[in-house]
Amino acid sequence: MLEESYKLLKEREIRITPQRKAILEILYDHRGEHLEIEDIHRMLSAGRGDTSRTGLATVYRAIELFQRVGLVYRLPMDNSPGRYEFIGPRAPDHHHLICLECGRVEEIDDRLVDGFKKRIMKAKGFTVSERPIKVYGYCRYCKKRP
Ligand SMILES: [Zn+2]
Ligand SMILES: [Zn+2]
């Protein structure tokens, strides 16, 4: 997946600097997690070598770039900074449950929303895009009623 990502960046003529490489690796290593820019920056600073001195603005710009080419997905949050995750060069295959109380993000796979997409298509003639779907509610730890 990482090799394919570098290939995609090369195709788009985007330079793979050591910083960008390190940032993409962090995101890749934390697949399935949903990180804030600050988390990524902290992990980068904890690393070795020159990339540990990368500034927050550089991290921000690199993530924006990855997002634009579709390697990274941004999960917008209502009351906190957006979260980011590596999705790679392929279409995303999962959706998100977002807790309104504690901000916990859980993933659900495509198969769970397949029937939902088909029913919408049938009832409304509306094709749901490949973009991840967000479902807001309360997680099992918060257990509050909406
Ligand atoms: Zn996710
Ligand atoms: Zn919760």
PDB file of C-alpha atoms and ligand atoms in Angstrom:
ATOM      1  CA  MET A   1       0.000   0.000   0.000  1.00  0.00           C
ATOM      2  CA  LEU A   2       2.807   2.441   0.837  1.00  0.00           C
ATOM      3  CA  GLU A   3       4.630   1.617  -2.396  1.00  0.00           C
ATOM      4  CA  GLU A   4       1.432   2.235  -4.350  1.00  0.00           C
ATOM      5  CA  SER A   5       1.039   5.547  -2.544  1.00  0.00           C
ATOM      6  CA  TYR A   6       4.535   6.675  -3.509  1.00  0.00           C
ATOM      7  CA  LYS A   7       3.787   5.633  -7.073  1.00  0.00           C
ATOM      8  CA  LEU A   8       0.653   7.764  -7.071  1.00  0.00           C
ATOM      9  CA  LEU A   9       2.572  10.766  -5.709  1.00  0.00           C
ATOM     10  CA  LYS A  10       5.196  10.338  -8.425  1.00  0.00           C
ATOM     11  CA  GLU A  11       2.505  10.137 -11.094  1.00  0.00           C
ATOM     12  CA  ARG A  12       1.079  13.408  -9.815  1.00  0.00           C
ATOM     13  CA  GLU A  13       4.590  14.843  -9.844  1.00  0.00           C
ATOM     14  CA  ILE A  14       4.542  15.464  -6.115  1.00  0.00           C
ATOM     15  CA  ARG A  15       7.983  15.434  -4.537  1.00  0.00           C
ATOM     16  CA  ILE A  16       8.417  12.841  -1.792  1.00  0.00           C
ATOM     17  CA  THR A  17      10.503  14.714   0.760  1.00  0.00           C
ATOM     18  CA  PRO A  18      11.815  12.921   3.872  1.00  0.00           C
ATOM     19  CA  GLN A  19       9.201  14.839   5.915  1.00  0.00           C
ATOM     20  CA  ARG A  20       6.306  13.810   3.679  1.00  0.00           C
ATOM     21  CA  LYS A  21       7.568  10.246   3.697  1.00  0.00           C
ATOM     22  CA  ALA A  22       7.758  10.183   7.501  1.00  0.00           C
ATOM     23  CA  ILE A  23       4.266  11.682   7.837  1.00  0.00           C
ATOM     24  CA  LEU A  24       2.746   9.200   5.414  1.00  0.00           C
ATOM     25  CA  GLU A  25       4.467   6.338   7.255  1.00  0.00           C
ATOM     26  CA  ILE A  26       2.979   7.473  10.570  1.00  0.00           C
ATOM     27  CA  LEU A  27      -0.486   7.561   9.061  1.00  0.00           C
ATOM     28  CA  TYR A  28       0.075   4.169   7.473  1.00  0.00           C
ATOM     29  CA  ASP A  29       1.305   2.637  10.736  1.00  0.00           C
ATOM     30  CA  HIS A  30      -1.818   3.918  12.481  1.00  0.00           C
ATOM     31  CA  ARG A  31      -4.362   2.706   9.967  1.00  0.00           C
ATOM     32  CA  GLY A  32      -7.760   2.354  11.594  1.00  0.00           C
ATOM     33  CA  GLU A  33      -7.015   5.206  13.984  1.00  0.00           C
ATOM     34  CA  HIS A  34      -8.195   8.730  13.424  1.00  0.00           C
ATOM     35  CA  LEU A  35      -5.458  11.176  14.277  1.00  0.00           C
ATOM     36  CA  GLU A  36      -5.411  14.908  14.762  1.00  0.00           C
ATOM     37  CA  ILE A  37      -2.646  16.948  13.117  1.00  0.00           C
ATOM     38  CA  GLU A  38      -1.187  17.512  16.593  1.00  0.00           C
ATOM     39  CA  ASP A  39      -1.010  13.754  17.238  1.00  0.00           C
ATOM     40  CA  ILE A  40       0.869  13.251  13.988  1.00  0.00           C
ATOM     41  CA  HIS A  41       3.207  16.116  14.797  1.00  0.00           C
ATOM     42  CA  ARG A  42       3.887  14.693  18.271  1.00  0.00           C
ATOM     43  CA  MET A  43       4.702  11.247  16.837  1.00  0.00           C
ATOM     44  CA  LEU A  44       6.989  12.824  14.276  1.00  0.00           C
ATOM     45  CA  SER A  45       8.807  14.808  16.984  1.00  0.00           C
ATOM     46  CA  ALA A  46       9.321  11.621  18.988  1.00  0.00           C
ATOM     47  CA  GLY A  47      11.095  10.003  16.039  1.00  0.00           C
ATOM     48  CA  ARG A  48      14.771  10.064  15.146  1.00  0.00           C
ATOM     49  CA  GLY A  49      16.692  12.092  12.616  1.00  0.00           C
ATOM     50  CA  ASP A  50      15.986  15.360  10.873  1.00  0.00           C
ATOM     51  CA  THR A  51      12.281  14.724  10.353  1.00  0.00           C
ATOM     52  CA  SER A  52      11.739  14.958  14.131  1.00  0.00           C
ATOM     53  CA  ARG A  53      12.213  18.717  13.837  1.00  0.00           C
ATOM     54  CA  THR A  54       9.425  19.138  11.271  1.00  0.00           C
ATOM     55  CA  GLY A  55       7.173  22.064  12.119  1.00  0.00           C
ATOM     56  CA  LEU A  56       3.424  21.845  12.616  1.00  0.00           C
ATOM     57  CA  ALA A  57       2.720  23.929   9.498  1.00  0.00           C
ATOM     58  CA  THR A  58       4.713  21.499   7.339  1.00  0.00           C
ATOM     59  CA  VAL A  59       2.735  18.586   8.768  1.00  0.00           C
ATOM     60  CA  TYR A  60      -0.472  20.453   8.030  1.00  0.00           C
ATOM     61  CA  ARG A  61       0.513  21.164   4.422  1.00  0.00           C
ATOM     62  CA  ALA A  62       1.684  17.603   3.789  1.00  0.00           C
ATOM     63  CA  ILE A  63      -1.601  16.179   5.099  1.00  0.00           C
ATOM     64  CA  GLU A  64      -3.578  18.587   2.933  1.00  0.00           C
ATOM     65  CA  LEU A  65      -1.592  17.436  -0.053  1.00  0.00           C
ATOM     66  CA  PHE A  66      -2.203  13.753   0.718  1.00  0.00           C
ATOM     67  CA  GLN A  67      -5.866  14.519   1.203  1.00  0.00           C
ATOM     68  CA  ARG A  68      -6.072  16.238  -2.158  1.00  0.00           C
ATOM     69  CA  VAL A  69      -4.673  13.237  -4.021  1.00  0.00           C
ATOM     70  CA  GLY A  70      -6.953  10.911  -2.047  1.00  0.00           C
ATOM     71  CA  LEU A  71      -4.372   9.061   0.067  1.00  0.00           C
ATOM     72  CA  VAL A  72      -5.691  10.490   3.300  1.00  0.00           C
ATOM     73  CA  TYR A  73      -9.248  10.933   4.415  1.00  0.00           C
ATOM     74  CA  ARG A  74     -10.277  13.821   6.628  1.00  0.00           C
ATOM     75  CA  LEU A  75     -12.983  13.108   9.127  1.00  0.00           C
ATOM     76  CA  PRO A  76     -14.543  16.440  10.039  1.00  0.00           C
ATOM     77  CA  MET A  77     -15.576  16.745  13.674  1.00  0.00           C
ATOM     78  CA  ASP A  78     -18.202  19.098  15.039  1.00  0.00           C
ATOM     79  CA  ASN A  79     -16.514  20.428  18.150  1.00  0.00           C
ATOM     80  CA  SER A  80     -12.888  19.421  17.755  1.00  0.00           C
ATOM     81  CA  PRO A  81     -10.182  19.499  15.075  1.00  0.00           C
ATOM     82  CA  GLY A  82     -10.612  17.180  12.100  1.00  0.00           C
ATOM     83  CA  ARG A  83      -9.110  13.714  12.267  1.00  0.00           C
ATOM     84  CA  TYR A  84      -7.077  12.091   9.552  1.00  0.00           C
ATOM     85  CA  GLU A  85      -6.429   8.571   8.417  1.00  0.00           C
ATOM     86  CA  PHE A  86      -4.589   6.745   5.692  1.00  0.00           C
ATOM     87  CA  ILE A  87      -6.880   5.196   3.100  1.00  0.00           C
ATOM     88  CA  GLY A  88      -4.330   4.596   0.357  1.00  0.00           C
ATOM     89  CA  PRO A  89      -4.803   4.811  -3.373  1.00  0.00           C
ATOM     90  CA  ARG A  90      -7.959   2.686  -3.338  1.00  0.00           C
ATOM     91  CA  ALA A  91     -11.507   3.670  -2.472  1.00  0.00           C
ATOM     92  CA  PRO A  92     -12.268   3.768   1.251  1.00  0.00           C
ATOM     93  CA  ASP A  93     -13.937   0.591   2.475  1.00  0.00           C
ATOM     94  CA  HIS A  94     -15.320   1.689   5.789  1.00  0.00           C
ATOM     95  CA  HIS A  95     -17.593   4.224   7.411  1.00  0.00           C
ATOM     96  CA  HIS A  96     -17.618   5.946  10.777  1.00  0.00           C
ATOM     97  CA  LEU A  97     -19.717   5.990  13.898  1.00  0.00           C
ATOM     98  CA  ILE A  98     -19.013   9.186  15.821  1.00  0.00           C
ATOM     99  CA  CYS A  99     -19.958   9.633  19.465  1.00  0.00           C
ATOM    100  CA  LEU A 100     -21.436  13.055  20.185  1.00  0.00           C
ATOM    101  CA  GLU A 101     -20.509  12.763  23.839  1.00  0.00           C
ATOM    102  CA  CYS A 102     -16.869  11.651  23.944  1.00  0.00           C
ATOM    103  CA  GLY A 103     -15.788  12.009  20.305  1.00  0.00           C
ATOM    104  CA  ARG A 104     -14.866   8.337  19.988  1.00  0.00           C
ATOM    105  CA  VAL A 105     -14.708   7.207  16.364  1.00  0.00           C
ATOM    106  CA  GLU A 106     -15.511   3.645  15.421  1.00  0.00           C
ATOM    107  CA  GLU A 107     -15.276   2.080  12.013  1.00  0.00           C
ATOM    108  CA  ILE A 108     -17.900  -0.075  10.376  1.00  0.00           C
ATOM    109  CA  ASP A 109     -17.201  -1.925   7.189  1.00  0.00           C
ATOM    110  CA  ASP A 110     -18.846  -1.427   3.854  1.00  0.00           C
ATOM    111  CA  ARG A 111     -20.993  -4.533   4.069  1.00  0.00           C
ATOM    112  CA  LEU A 112     -23.024  -3.051   6.922  1.00  0.00           C
ATOM    113  CA  VAL A 113     -24.161  -0.093   4.824  1.00  0.00           C
ATOM    114  CA  ASP A 114     -24.502  -1.987   1.551  1.00  0.00           C
ATOM    115  CA  GLY A 115     -28.190  -2.729   2.093  1.00  0.00           C
ATOM    116  CA  PHE A 116     -28.796   0.876   3.128  1.00  0.00           C
ATOM    117  CA  LYS A 117     -27.202   2.177  -0.078  1.00  0.00           C
ATOM    118  CA  LYS A 118     -29.256  -0.233  -2.190  1.00  0.00           C
ATOM    119  CA  ARG A 119     -32.507   0.763  -0.463  1.00  0.00           C
ATOM    120  CA  ILE A 120     -31.806   4.462  -1.057  1.00  0.00           C
ATOM    121  CA  MET A 121     -31.035   3.750  -4.713  1.00  0.00           C
ATOM    122  CA  LYS A 122     -34.295   1.850  -5.083  1.00  0.00           C
ATOM    123  CA  ALA A 123     -36.495   4.326  -3.221  1.00  0.00           C
ATOM    124  CA  LYS A 124     -34.975   7.589  -4.471  1.00  0.00           C
ATOM    125  CA  GLY A 125     -32.977   6.719  -7.569  1.00  0.00           C
ATOM    126  CA  PHE A 126     -30.047   8.280  -5.728  1.00  0.00           C
ATOM    127  CA  THR A 127     -26.586   6.763  -5.975  1.00  0.00           C
ATOM    128  CA  VAL A 128     -24.664   7.094  -2.711  1.00  0.00           C
ATOM    129  CA  SER A 129     -21.018   8.011  -3.391  1.00  0.00           C
ATOM    130  CA  GLU A 130     -17.971   6.031  -2.357  1.00  0.00           C
ATOM    131  CA  ARG A 131     -17.159   8.616   0.268  1.00  0.00           C
ATOM    132  CA  PRO A 132     -17.285   7.341   3.825  1.00  0.00           C
ATOM    133  CA  ILE A 133     -20.602   7.836   5.594  1.00  0.00           C
ATOM    134  CA  LYS A 134     -20.743   9.361   9.066  1.00  0.00           C
ATOM    135  CA  VAL A 135     -23.292   8.264  11.628  1.00  0.00           C
ATOM    136  CA  TYR A 136     -23.627  10.404  14.766  1.00  0.00           C
ATOM    137  CA  GLY A 137     -24.874   9.059  18.043  1.00  0.00           C
ATOM    138  CA  TYR A 138     -23.758   7.831  21.450  1.00  0.00           C
ATOM    139  CA  CYS A 139     -21.238   5.051  21.954  1.00  0.00           C
ATOM    140  CA  ARG A 140     -21.648   2.063  24.249  1.00  0.00           C
ATOM    141  CA  TYR A 141     -19.505   3.776  26.904  1.00  0.00           C
ATOM    142  CA  CYS A 142     -21.607   6.919  27.000  1.00  0.00           C
ATOM    143  CA  LYS A 143     -24.955   5.198  26.540  1.00  0.00           C
ATOM    144  CA  LYS A 144     -26.999   8.333  26.399  1.00  0.00           C
ATOM    145  CA  ARG A 145     -30.239   8.693  24.576  1.00  0.00           C
ATOM    146  CA  PRO A 146     -30.216  11.049  21.600  1.00  0.00           C
TER     147      PRO A 146
HETATM  148 ZN    ZN B   1     -11.705   5.417   9.537  1.00  0.00          ZN
HETATM  149 ZN    ZN B   2     -18.948   8.104  23.737  1.00  0.00          ZN
END
